[in-house]
CSV table of C-alpha atoms in Angstrom, one decimal:
chain,number,residue,atom,x,y,z
A,1,UNK,CA,8.4,45.0,-14.0
A,2,UNK,CA,5.2,44.5,-15.3
A,3,UNK,CA,2.2,45.2,-12.8
A,4,UNK,CA,-0.6,42.4,-12.9
A,5,UNK,CA,-3.9,43.7,-12.5
A,6,UNK,CA,-5.6,42.6,-9.6
A,7,UNK,CA,-8.8,41.2,-11.3
A,8,UNK,CA,-6.7,38.9,-13.2
A,9,UNK,CA,-5.4,37.2,-9.8
A,10,UNK,CA,-7.1,34.2,-9.0
A,11,UNK,CA,-8.1,34.5,-5.3
A,12,UNK,CA,-10.0,32.4,-2.5
A,13,UNK,CA,-13.1,33.6,-1.0
A,14,UNK,CA,-14.7,31.1,1.5
A,15,UNK,CA,-18.3,31.9,1.6
A,16,UNK,CA,-20.8,30.2,3.7
A,17,UNK,CA,-21.6,30.4,7.6
A,18,UNK,CA,-18.5,28.2,8.6
A,19,UNK,CA,-16.5,31.0,6.7
A,20,UNK,CA,-17.3,33.6,9.0
A,21,UNK,CA,-14.3,35.4,10.2
A,22,UNK,CA,-12.1,33.4,7.7
A,23,UNK,CA,-11.9,35.7,4.7
A,24,UNK,CA,-8.7,35.0,2.9
A,25,UNK,CA,-7.7,37.6,-0.1
A,26,UNK,CA,-4.7,35.4,-1.2
A,27,UNK,CA,-4.2,34.2,-4.8
A,28,UNK,CA,-4.8,30.7,-5.2
A,29,UNK,CA,-1.2,29.4,-5.7
A,30,UNK,CA,-0.1,30.9,-2.7
A,31,UNK,CA,-2.9,29.0,-0.7
A,32,UNK,CA,-1.8,26.0,-2.5
A,33,UNK,CA,1.7,26.2,-1.4
A,34,UNK,CA,0.6,26.9,2.3
A,35,UNK,CA,-1.8,23.8,2.1
A,36,UNK,CA,0.8,21.7,1.0
A,37,UNK,CA,3.1,22.8,3.9
A,38,UNK,CA,0.5,21.8,6.7
A,39,UNK,CA,0.7,18.4,8.3
A,40,UNK,CA,-2.0,15.9,7.3
A,41,UNK,CA,-4.1,16.4,10.5
A,42,UNK,CA,-4.4,20.2,9.5
A,43,UNK,CA,-5.5,19.5,6.1
A,44,UNK,CA,-8.0,17.0,8.0
A,45,UNK,CA,-9.4,20.0,9.8
A,46,UNK,CA,-9.6,22.2,6.8
A,47,UNK,CA,-11.8,19.7,5.1
A,48,UNK,CA,-14.4,19.7,7.6
A,49,UNK,CA,-14.2,23.8,8.2
A,50,UNK,CA,-16.2,24.7,5.3
A,51,UNK,CA,-17.4,23.2,2.0
A,52,UNK,CA,-15.2,25.9,0.1
A,53,UNK,CA,-12.0,24.4,1.6
A,54,UNK,CA,-13.2,20.8,1.5
A,55,UNK,CA,-13.8,21.4,-2.2
A,56,UNK,CA,-10.3,23.4,-2.9
A,57,UNK,CA,-8.2,20.4,-0.8
A,58,UNK,CA,-10.5,18.0,-2.9
A,59,UNK,CA,-9.8,19.4,-6.1
A,60,UNK,CA,-7.9,17.1,-8.7
A,61,UNK,CA,-5.6,20.4,-9.1
A,62,UNK,CA,-4.6,20.0,-5.6
A,63,UNK,CA,-4.7,16.2,-5.2
A,64,UNK,CA,-2.1,15.5,-8.0
A,65,UNK,CA,0.1,18.3,-6.3
A,66,UNK,CA,-0.5,16.7,-2.9
A,67,UNK,CA,0.5,13.2,-4.5
A,68,UNK,CA,3.6,14.6,-6.2
A,69,UNK,CA,4.9,16.0,-2.7
A,70,UNK,CA,3.8,12.6,-1.0
A,71,UNK,CA,5.8,10.5,-3.6
A,72,UNK,CA,8.9,12.3,-2.9
A,73,UNK,CA,8.8,12.1,1.0
A,74,UNK,CA,7.2,8.0,1.5
A,75,UNK,CA,6.3,7.4,4.9
A,76,UNK,CA,5.7,3.9,7.0
A,77,UNK,CA,2.1,2.7,7.8
A,78,UNK,CA,1.6,0.7,11.0
A,79,UNK,CA,-1.4,-1.2,11.6
A,80,UNK,CA,-2.9,-3.4,14.4
A,81,UNK,CA,-6.3,-4.3,15.2
A,82,UNK,CA,-7.8,-3.6,18.8
A,83,UNK,CA,-11.6,-4.1,20.3
A,84,UNK,CA,-12.5,-4.6,16.8
A,85,UNK,CA,-10.9,-1.6,15.5
A,86,UNK,CA,-8.6,-1.6,12.6
A,87,UNK,CA,-5.9,1.6,13.4
A,88,UNK,CA,-3.4,3.0,11.0
A,89,UNK,CA,-0.7,5.3,11.8
A,90,UNK,CA,1.9,6.9,9.7
A,91,UNK,CA,5.5,7.6,10.6
A,92,UNK,CA,8.4,9.2,8.7
A,93,UNK,CA,10.9,7.6,8.0
A,94,UNK,CA,13.8,9.6,9.1
A,95,UNK,CA,14.6,8.5,12.7
A,96,UNK,CA,14.7,10.7,15.7
A,97,UNK,CA,16.9,9.6,18.9
A,98,UNK,CA,16.8,5.7,18.0
A,99,UNK,CA,13.0,5.9,17.9
A,100,UNK,CA,10.3,6.4,15.2
A,101,UNK,CA,7.5,8.6,16.3
A,102,UNK,CA,4.1,8.5,14.5
A,103,UNK,CA,2.8,11.5,13.2
A,104,UNK,CA,-0.8,10.5,12.7
A,105,UNK,CA,-3.5,8.0,13.6
A,106,UNK,CA,-6.8,7.0,11.9
A,107,UNK,CA,-8.9,4.5,13.4
A,108,UNK,CA,-11.7,2.5,11.1
A,109,UNK,CA,-14.2,0.8,12.9
A,110,UNK,CA,-15.5,-2.1,11.1
A,111,UNK,CA,-17.2,-5.4,11.3
A,112,UNK,CA,-15.8,-7.4,13.8
A,113,UNK,CA,-14.6,-9.8,11.4
A,114,UNK,CA,-13.0,-7.4,9.2
A,115,UNK,CA,-9.5,-6.3,9.2
A,116,UNK,CA,-8.6,-8.7,11.8
A,117,UNK,CA,-6.3,-10.4,10.0
A,118,UNK,CA,-3.2,-8.1,9.0
A,119,UNK,CA,-2.0,-10.6,6.4
A,120,UNK,CA,-5.4,-9.7,4.2
A,121,UNK,CA,-4.0,-6.1,3.8
A,122,UNK,CA,-2.2,-5.2,0.4
A,123,UNK,CA,0.5,-2.9,0.7
A,124,UNK,CA,-0.6,0.5,0.1
A,125,UNK,CA,-0.9,1.6,-3.5
A,126,UNK,CA,-0.6,5.5,-3.7
A,127,UNK,CA,-2.3,6.1,-0.6
A,128,UNK,CA,-5.1,3.4,-0.9
A,129,UNK,CA,-5.3,-0.1,0.7
A,130,UNK,CA,-7.5,-3.3,-0.5
A,131,UNK,CA,-8.6,-5.4,2.1
A,132,UNK,CA,-10.2,-9.1,1.7
A,133,UNK,CA,-12.2,-10.7,4.7
A,134,UNK,CA,-13.5,-14.2,3.1
A,135,UNK,CA,-15.9,-12.9,0.2
A,136,UNK,CA,-15.9,-9.8,1.3
A,137,UNK,CA,-13.3,-7.1,-0.6
A,138,UNK,CA,-13.1,-3.2,0.3
A,139,UNK,CA,-10.7,-0.5,-0.7
A,140,UNK,CA,-9.9,1.8,2.0
A,141,UNK,CA,-7.8,5.4,2.3
A,142,UNK,CA,-6.4,5.2,5.6
A,143,UNK,CA,-5.9,9.0,5.9
A,144,UNK,CA,-9.0,10.2,5.4
A,145,UNK,CA,-10.6,6.7,7.1
A,146,UNK,CA,-13.1,6.1,4.1
A,147,UNK,CA,-13.7,2.8,2.6
A,148,UNK,CA,-15.8,1.2,0.2
A,149,UNK,CA,-17.1,-2.2,0.3
A,150,UNK,CA,-17.1,-3.7,-3.3
A,151,UNK,CA,-20.1,-5.6,-4.7
A,152,UNK,CA,-20.0,-9.3,-3.5
A,153,UNK,CA,-17.6,-11.1,-5.7
A,154,UNK,CA,-19.6,-14.2,-7.1
A,155,UNK,CA,-17.3,-17.1,-7.7
A,156,UNK,CA,-17.7,-20.7,-8.5
A,157,UNK,CA,-15.2,-21.9,-6.0
A,158,UNK,CA,-13.5,-20.7,-2.4
A,159,UNK,CA,-10.1,-19.7,-1.9
A,160,UNK,CA,-9.9,-16.1,-2.9
A,161,UNK,CA,-6.5,-14.2,-3.9
A,162,UNK,CA,-6.4,-10.7,-4.4
A,163,UNK,CA,-4.2,-7.9,-5.3
A,164,UNK,CA,-4.1,-4.1,-5.7
A,165,UNK,CA,-2.6,-2.1,-8.4
A,166,UNK,CA,-2.7,1.5,-10.1
A,167,UNK,CA,-2.7,2.4,-14.0
A,168,UNK,CA,-1.0,6.3,-14.3
A,169,UNK,CA,-2.1,6.2,-17.8
A,170,UNK,CA,-6.1,6.4,-17.1
A,171,UNK,CA,-5.6,7.3,-13.6
A,172,UNK,CA,-7.3,4.0,-12.3
A,173,UNK,CA,-7.2,1.8,-9.3
A,174,UNK,CA,-7.6,-1.8,-10.0
A,175,UNK,CA,-8.5,-5.1,-7.7
A,176,UNK,CA,-7.7,-8.4,-8.9
A,177,UNK,CA,-9.4,-11.4,-7.5
A,178,UNK,CA,-9.0,-15.0,-8.6
A,179,UNK,CA,-10.2,-18.5,-6.8
A,180,UNK,CA,-7.6,-21.3,-6.3
A,181,UNK,CA,-8.1,-24.8,-6.2
A,182,UNK,CA,-5.8,-27.8,-5.5
A,183,UNK,CA,-6.5,-31.2,-7.2
A,184,UNK,CA,-4.2,-33.8,-5.9
A,185,UNK,CA,-0.7,-32.5,-6.7
A,186,UNK,CA,-1.6,-29.9,-9.2
A,187,UNK,CA,-2.9,-26.4,-8.5
A,188,UNK,CA,-5.7,-24.4,-10.4
A,189,UNK,CA,-6.5,-20.6,-10.3
A,190,UNK,CA,-9.5,-19.3,-12.6
A,191,UNK,CA,-12.7,-17.1,-12.2
A,192,UNK,CA,-9.9,-14.4,-12.8
A,193,UNK,CA,-12.2,-11.0,-11.9
A,194,UNK,CA,-11.2,-7.4,-12.1
A,195,UNK,CA,-13.0,-4.3,-10.5
A,196,UNK,CA,-11.9,-0.7,-11.3
A,197,UNK,CA,-12.3,2.5,-9.3
A,198,UNK,CA,-11.9,5.3,-11.8
A,199,UNK,CA,-12.8,9.1,-11.9
A,200,UNK,CA,-15.6,8.2,-14.4
A,201,UNK,CA,-18.4,6.3,-13.0
A,202,UNK,CA,-20.8,3.5,-14.5
A,203,UNK,CA,-24.3,2.9,-13.4
A,204,UNK,CA,-24.2,-0.5,-12.7
A,205,UNK,CA,-20.5,-1.3,-11.0
A,206,UNK,CA,-19.7,-4.8,-10.8
A,207,UNK,CA,-17.0,-7.3,-10.8
A,208,UNK,CA,-15.7,-8.1,-15.0
A,209,UNK,CA,-14.5,-11.5,-15.9
A,210,UNK,CA,-10.9,-11.5,-17.5
A,211,UNK,CA,-9.0,-14.1,-19.3
A,212,UNK,CA,-5.6,-15.4,-18.2
A,213,UNK,CA,-3.7,-17.6,-20.5
A,214,UNK,CA,-1.1,-18.1,-18.1
A,215,UNK,CA,-2.0,-21.2,-15.8
A,216,UNK,CA,-0.7,-20.6,-12.4
A,217,UNK,CA,-1.5,-20.9,-8.5
A,218,UNK,CA,-0.6,-17.4,-6.6
A,219,UNK,CA,1.7,-17.9,-3.5
A,220,UNK,CA,2.8,-14.7,-2.4
A,221,UNK,CA,1.5,-11.2,-1.5
A,222,UNK,CA,1.7,-8.5,-4.4
A,223,UNK,CA,4.0,-5.7,-5.2
A,224,UNK,CA,2.5,-2.9,-7.4
A,225,UNK,CA,5.5,-1.3,-9.6
A,226,UNK,CA,4.9,1.0,-12.5
A,227,UNK,CA,1.7,-0.2,-13.4
A,228,UNK,CA,2.5,-3.7,-13.1
A,229,UNK,CA,1.1,-6.1,-9.9
A,230,UNK,CA,4.0,-8.7,-9.3
A,231,UNK,CA,3.4,-11.6,-6.9
A,232,UNK,CA,5.1,-15.2,-6.5
A,233,UNK,CA,3.2,-18.5,-7.8
A,234,UNK,CA,3.6,-21.9,-8.6
A,235,UNK,CA,3.2,-23.3,-12.4
A,236,UNK,CA,0.0,-25.3,-13.0
A,237,UNK,CA,1.9,-28.7,-13.0
A,238,UNK,CA,2.7,-31.7,-10.9
A,239,UNK,CA,6.5,-30.2,-10.0
A,240,UNK,CA,4.9,-26.7,-8.7
A,241,UNK,CA,7.6,-24.5,-10.4
A,242,UNK,CA,8.4,-21.5,-8.8
A,243,UNK,CA,8.0,-18.0,-10.9
A,244,UNK,CA,7.2,-14.7,-10.5
A,245,UNK,CA,3.7,-13.4,-12.6
A,246,UNK,CA,3.1,-9.9,-13.4
A,247,UNK,CA,-0.3,-8.2,-14.0
A,248,UNK,CA,-0.3,-5.5,-16.3
A,249,UNK,CA,-3.2,-3.0,-14.6
A,250,UNK,CA,-3.8,-0.9,-18.0
A,251,UNK,CA,-4.1,-3.9,-20.6
A,252,UNK,CA,-5.1,-6.5,-18.0
A,253,UNK,CA,-2.6,-9.1,-19.2
A,254,UNK,CA,-0.6,-11.5,-17.4
A,255,UNK,CA,2.8,-12.2,-18.1
A,256,UNK,CA,5.6,-14.4,-16.8
A,257,UNK,CA,9.2,-13.6,-14.8
A,258,UNK,CA,11.1,-16.3,-14.4
A,259,UNK,CA,13.3,-16.9,-11.3
A,260,UNK,CA,16.9,-17.6,-11.1
A,261,UNK,CA,18.1,-21.4,-11.4
A,262,UNK,CA,17.3,-23.3,-8.3
A,263,UNK,CA,15.4,-20.1,-6.5
A,264,UNK,CA,12.3,-21.7,-5.1
A,265,UNK,CA,9.1,-19.9,-3.4
A,266,UNK,CA,8.7,-21.8,-0.1
A,267,UNK,CA,5.2,-22.5,0.6
A,268,UNK,CA,4.8,-20.8,3.7
A,269,UNK,CA,7.6,-18.5,4.2
A,270,UNK,CA,8.5,-16.4,1.1
A,271,UNK,CA,7.3,-12.8,0.5
A,272,UNK,CA,7.9,-10.2,-2.1
A,273,UNK,CA,9.1,-7.1,-0.9
A,274,UNK,CA,10.3,-3.3,-2.0
A,275,UNK,CA,13.7,-3.0,-2.3
A,276,UNK,CA,14.8,0.8,-3.3
A,277,UNK,CA,11.4,0.5,-5.3
A,278,UNK,CA,12.4,-2.4,-7.0
A,279,UNK,CA,10.9,-5.9,-6.6
A,280,UNK,CA,12.7,-8.5,-4.6
A,281,UNK,CA,12.4,-12.2,-3.2
A,282,UNK,CA,12.8,-13.2,0.2
A,283,UNK,CA,12.5,-16.7,2.1
A,284,UNK,CA,13.1,-17.6,5.4
A,285,UNK,CA,13.9,-14.0,6.7
A,286,UNK,CA,12.8,-14.7,10.0
A,287,UNK,CA,16.4,-16.6,10.4
A,288,UNK,CA,18.4,-13.5,10.2
A,289,UNK,CA,20.4,-14.9,7.5
A,290,UNK,CA,19.1,-15.2,4.0
A,291,UNK,CA,19.3,-14.3,0.5
A,292,UNK,CA,17.4,-11.5,-1.4
A,293,UNK,CA,16.5,-11.7,-5.2
A,294,UNK,CA,16.2,-8.4,-6.5
A,295,UNK,CA,14.6,-7.9,-10.0
A,296,UNK,CA,17.1,-5.6,-11.7
A,297,UNK,CA,15.9,-5.6,-15.2
A,298,UNK,CA,12.1,-6.8,-16.0
A,299,UNK,CA,12.7,-6.9,-19.7
A,300,UNK,CA,15.6,-8.9,-19.7
A,301,UNK,CA,14.6,-10.7,-16.5
A,302,UNK,CA,17.7,-10.1,-14.8
A,303,UNK,CA,18.0,-10.7,-11.2
A,304,UNK,CA,21.0,-9.7,-8.4
A,305,UNK,CA,21.7,-11.5,-5.4
A,306,UNK,CA,22.1,-10.3,-2.0
A,307,UNK,CA,23.2,-12.1,0.9
A,308,UNK,CA,22.1,-10.8,4.3
A,309,UNK,CA,23.4,-11.7,7.7
A,310,UNK,CA,22.3,-9.8,10.3
A,311,UNK,CA,24.6,-9.4,13.3
A,312,UNK,CA,23.5,-10.4,16.9
A,313,UNK,CA,20.2,-11.5,15.2
A,314,UNK,CA,19.2,-13.7,18.1
A,315,UNK,CA,19.9,-10.7,20.7
A,316,UNK,CA,18.2,-8.2,18.8
A,317,UNK,CA,14.9,-10.6,18.2
A,318,UNK,CA,14.7,-11.9,21.8
A,319,UNK,CA,13.6,-15.4,23.6
A,320,UNK,CA,10.3,-16.2,21.8
A,321,UNK,CA,9.9,-13.4,19.5
A,322,UNK,CA,9.8,-13.7,15.6
A,323,UNK,CA,10.7,-10.9,13.4
A,324,UNK,CA,10.5,-11.0,9.3
A,325,UNK,CA,12.1,-8.7,6.5
A,326,UNK,CA,9.5,-6.0,5.1
A,327,UNK,CA,12.0,-4.5,2.8
A,328,UNK,CA,14.2,-2.0,2.2
A,329,UNK,CA,13.9,1.9,2.3
A,330,UNK,CA,15.8,4.3,0.3
A,331,UNK,CA,18.4,4.4,2.7
A,332,UNK,CA,19.5,1.0,2.3
A,333,UNK,CA,18.6,0.0,5.4
A,334,UNK,CA,16.6,-3.2,5.9
A,335,UNK,CA,13.4,-3.3,7.9
A,336,UNK,CA,12.2,-6.3,10.2
A,337,UNK,CA,8.6,-6.2,11.9
A,338,UNK,CA,7.8,-8.7,14.5
A,339,UNK,CA,5.2,-11.5,14.0
A,340,UNK,CA,3.7,-10.7,17.5
A,341,UNK,CA,4.7,-8.8,20.4
A,342,UNK,CA,4.0,-8.4,24.2
A,343,UNK,CA,6.0,-5.3,25.1
A,344,UNK,CA,6.3,-2.1,23.4
A,345,UNK,CA,6.2,-2.2,19.4
A,346,UNK,CA,9.6,-2.0,17.7
A,347,UNK,CA,11.2,-3.1,14.5
A,348,UNK,CA,14.7,-4.1,13.8
A,349,UNK,CA,16.8,-2.4,11.5
A,350,UNK,CA,19.9,-3.5,9.4
A,351,UNK,CA,22.4,-1.2,7.8
A,352,UNK,CA,24.4,-3.7,5.6
A,353,UNK,CA,26.9,-0.8,4.4
A,354,UNK,CA,27.6,-0.6,8.0
A,355,UNK,CA,27.2,-4.1,9.4
A,356,UNK,CA,25.4,-2.5,12.0
A,357,UNK,CA,21.7,-3.8,13.6
A,358,UNK,CA,19.4,-2.2,16.0
A,359,UNK,CA,16.2,-2.8,18.1
A,360,UNK,CA,13.9,0.3,17.4
A,361,UNK,CA,10.7,1.2,19.0
A,362,UNK,CA,8.0,2.9,17.6
A,363,UNK,CA,6.4,5.6,20.0
A,364,UNK,CA,2.7,6.4,20.1
A,365,UNK,CA,1.2,3.3,19.4
A,366,UNK,CA,0.7,2.0,22.6
A,367,UNK,CA,1.9,-1.6,24.6
A,368,UNK,CA,0.9,-5.2,24.2
A,369,UNK,CA,-0.6,-4.7,20.8
A,370,UNK,CA,-0.1,-8.4,19.5
A,371,UNK,CA,0.3,-8.2,15.7
A,372,UNK,CA,1.8,-5.1,14.3
A,373,UNK,CA,2.3,-4.9,10.4
A,374,UNK,CA,4.4,-2.7,8.9
A,375,UNK,CA,4.2,-1.2,5.4
A,376,UNK,CA,7.0,0.6,3.6
A,377,UNK,CA,6.8,3.5,0.8
A,378,UNK,CA,3.2,4.5,2.1
A,379,UNK,CA,2.3,8.1,0.6
A,380,UNK,CA,-0.5,10.2,2.0
A,381,UNK,CA,-3.1,11.0,-0.1
A,382,UNK,CA,-6.4,13.0,0.4
A,383,UNK,CA,-8.5,11.3,-2.2
A,384,UNK,CA,-11.9,10.8,-1.5
A,385,UNK,CA,-13.4,7.3,-2.2
A,386,UNK,CA,-16.9,9.1,-2.1
A,387,UNK,CA,-16.3,12.2,-4.4
A,388,UNK,CA,-13.1,11.6,-6.3
A,389,UNK,CA,-12.9,8.0,-7.3
A,390,UNK,CA,-16.3,6.0,-8.1
A,391,UNK,CA,-17.2,2.1,-9.1
A,392,UNK,CA,-16.4,1.8,-12.6
């Protein structure tokens, strides 16, 4: 066996007043392996322990390894608003004793008006979320509690729609915003603007206007998949033809995905959800009986239909309550969240293969929280919005 010289082995040697008594003489690879096995709360403590630990955990090398690991074990992200504070709780997708237990909690104390409406929070993208409050847009990392308020969006019209995506090639997050104006029976989208968060900063960060050669009006939330943000829309015509629009984060181009014949986007009750990491469209899911259309092949624009009938739906939902489908996790289970709830927070889970459904409580959140939003496929990240990613 070849002997490795001691001077050739990288080691971590904390320095500074906060490192007293914490001398560690171990190879960096071993230290990294240990850190990757720590829970998120422990990592948060190490970050404030000393500048050395903070720089190591927030190094690009460690962040990339942590992200690679997190992508293999996605979790749920629950969020609710209480006493002018937006709370985020993550929970493992593995279920214990008929309950989901939240493993971490991160409060964000912001303006009273910001974060009050959960439908203005985008689905998380590689650990980050985007939030809109009227003309104010911000990006936040629920794990670290950091948030960045973006420069004011300058638009000629009101009615702002925004979407959030990530380009893996350039390692950039982008926020897409557009304004919407309805004129009689036609709808018009305009003022398409993009804001970039990248590792290379510019001196004067601002929104950039881009061209959209596909007239449409956004109608649903967005889902980011493989560098493309998909959202439901209507064509800019009197007939309001339903379609899916894809915004390519890297090239900043818009493409059209046709829906199957006869499938339409409901003005108030349609949503794009995640089906085993594929984009899917659902409408009227609060009824417990609905069709889900899954985009199987983007290039060929092929869709598959899944008919869902949740057994004993009325008994599970309860009197005066309303649940909607949030998507399907990798195990094949359908997840439903309540619109509002007076008692303990819970979700409804439907196993289509077993044709069984149940109401599962979420432990660790409290009671009487009102509206609780659920996001699937959230991955925890220790990206620092102030150090790792900058305005571009």
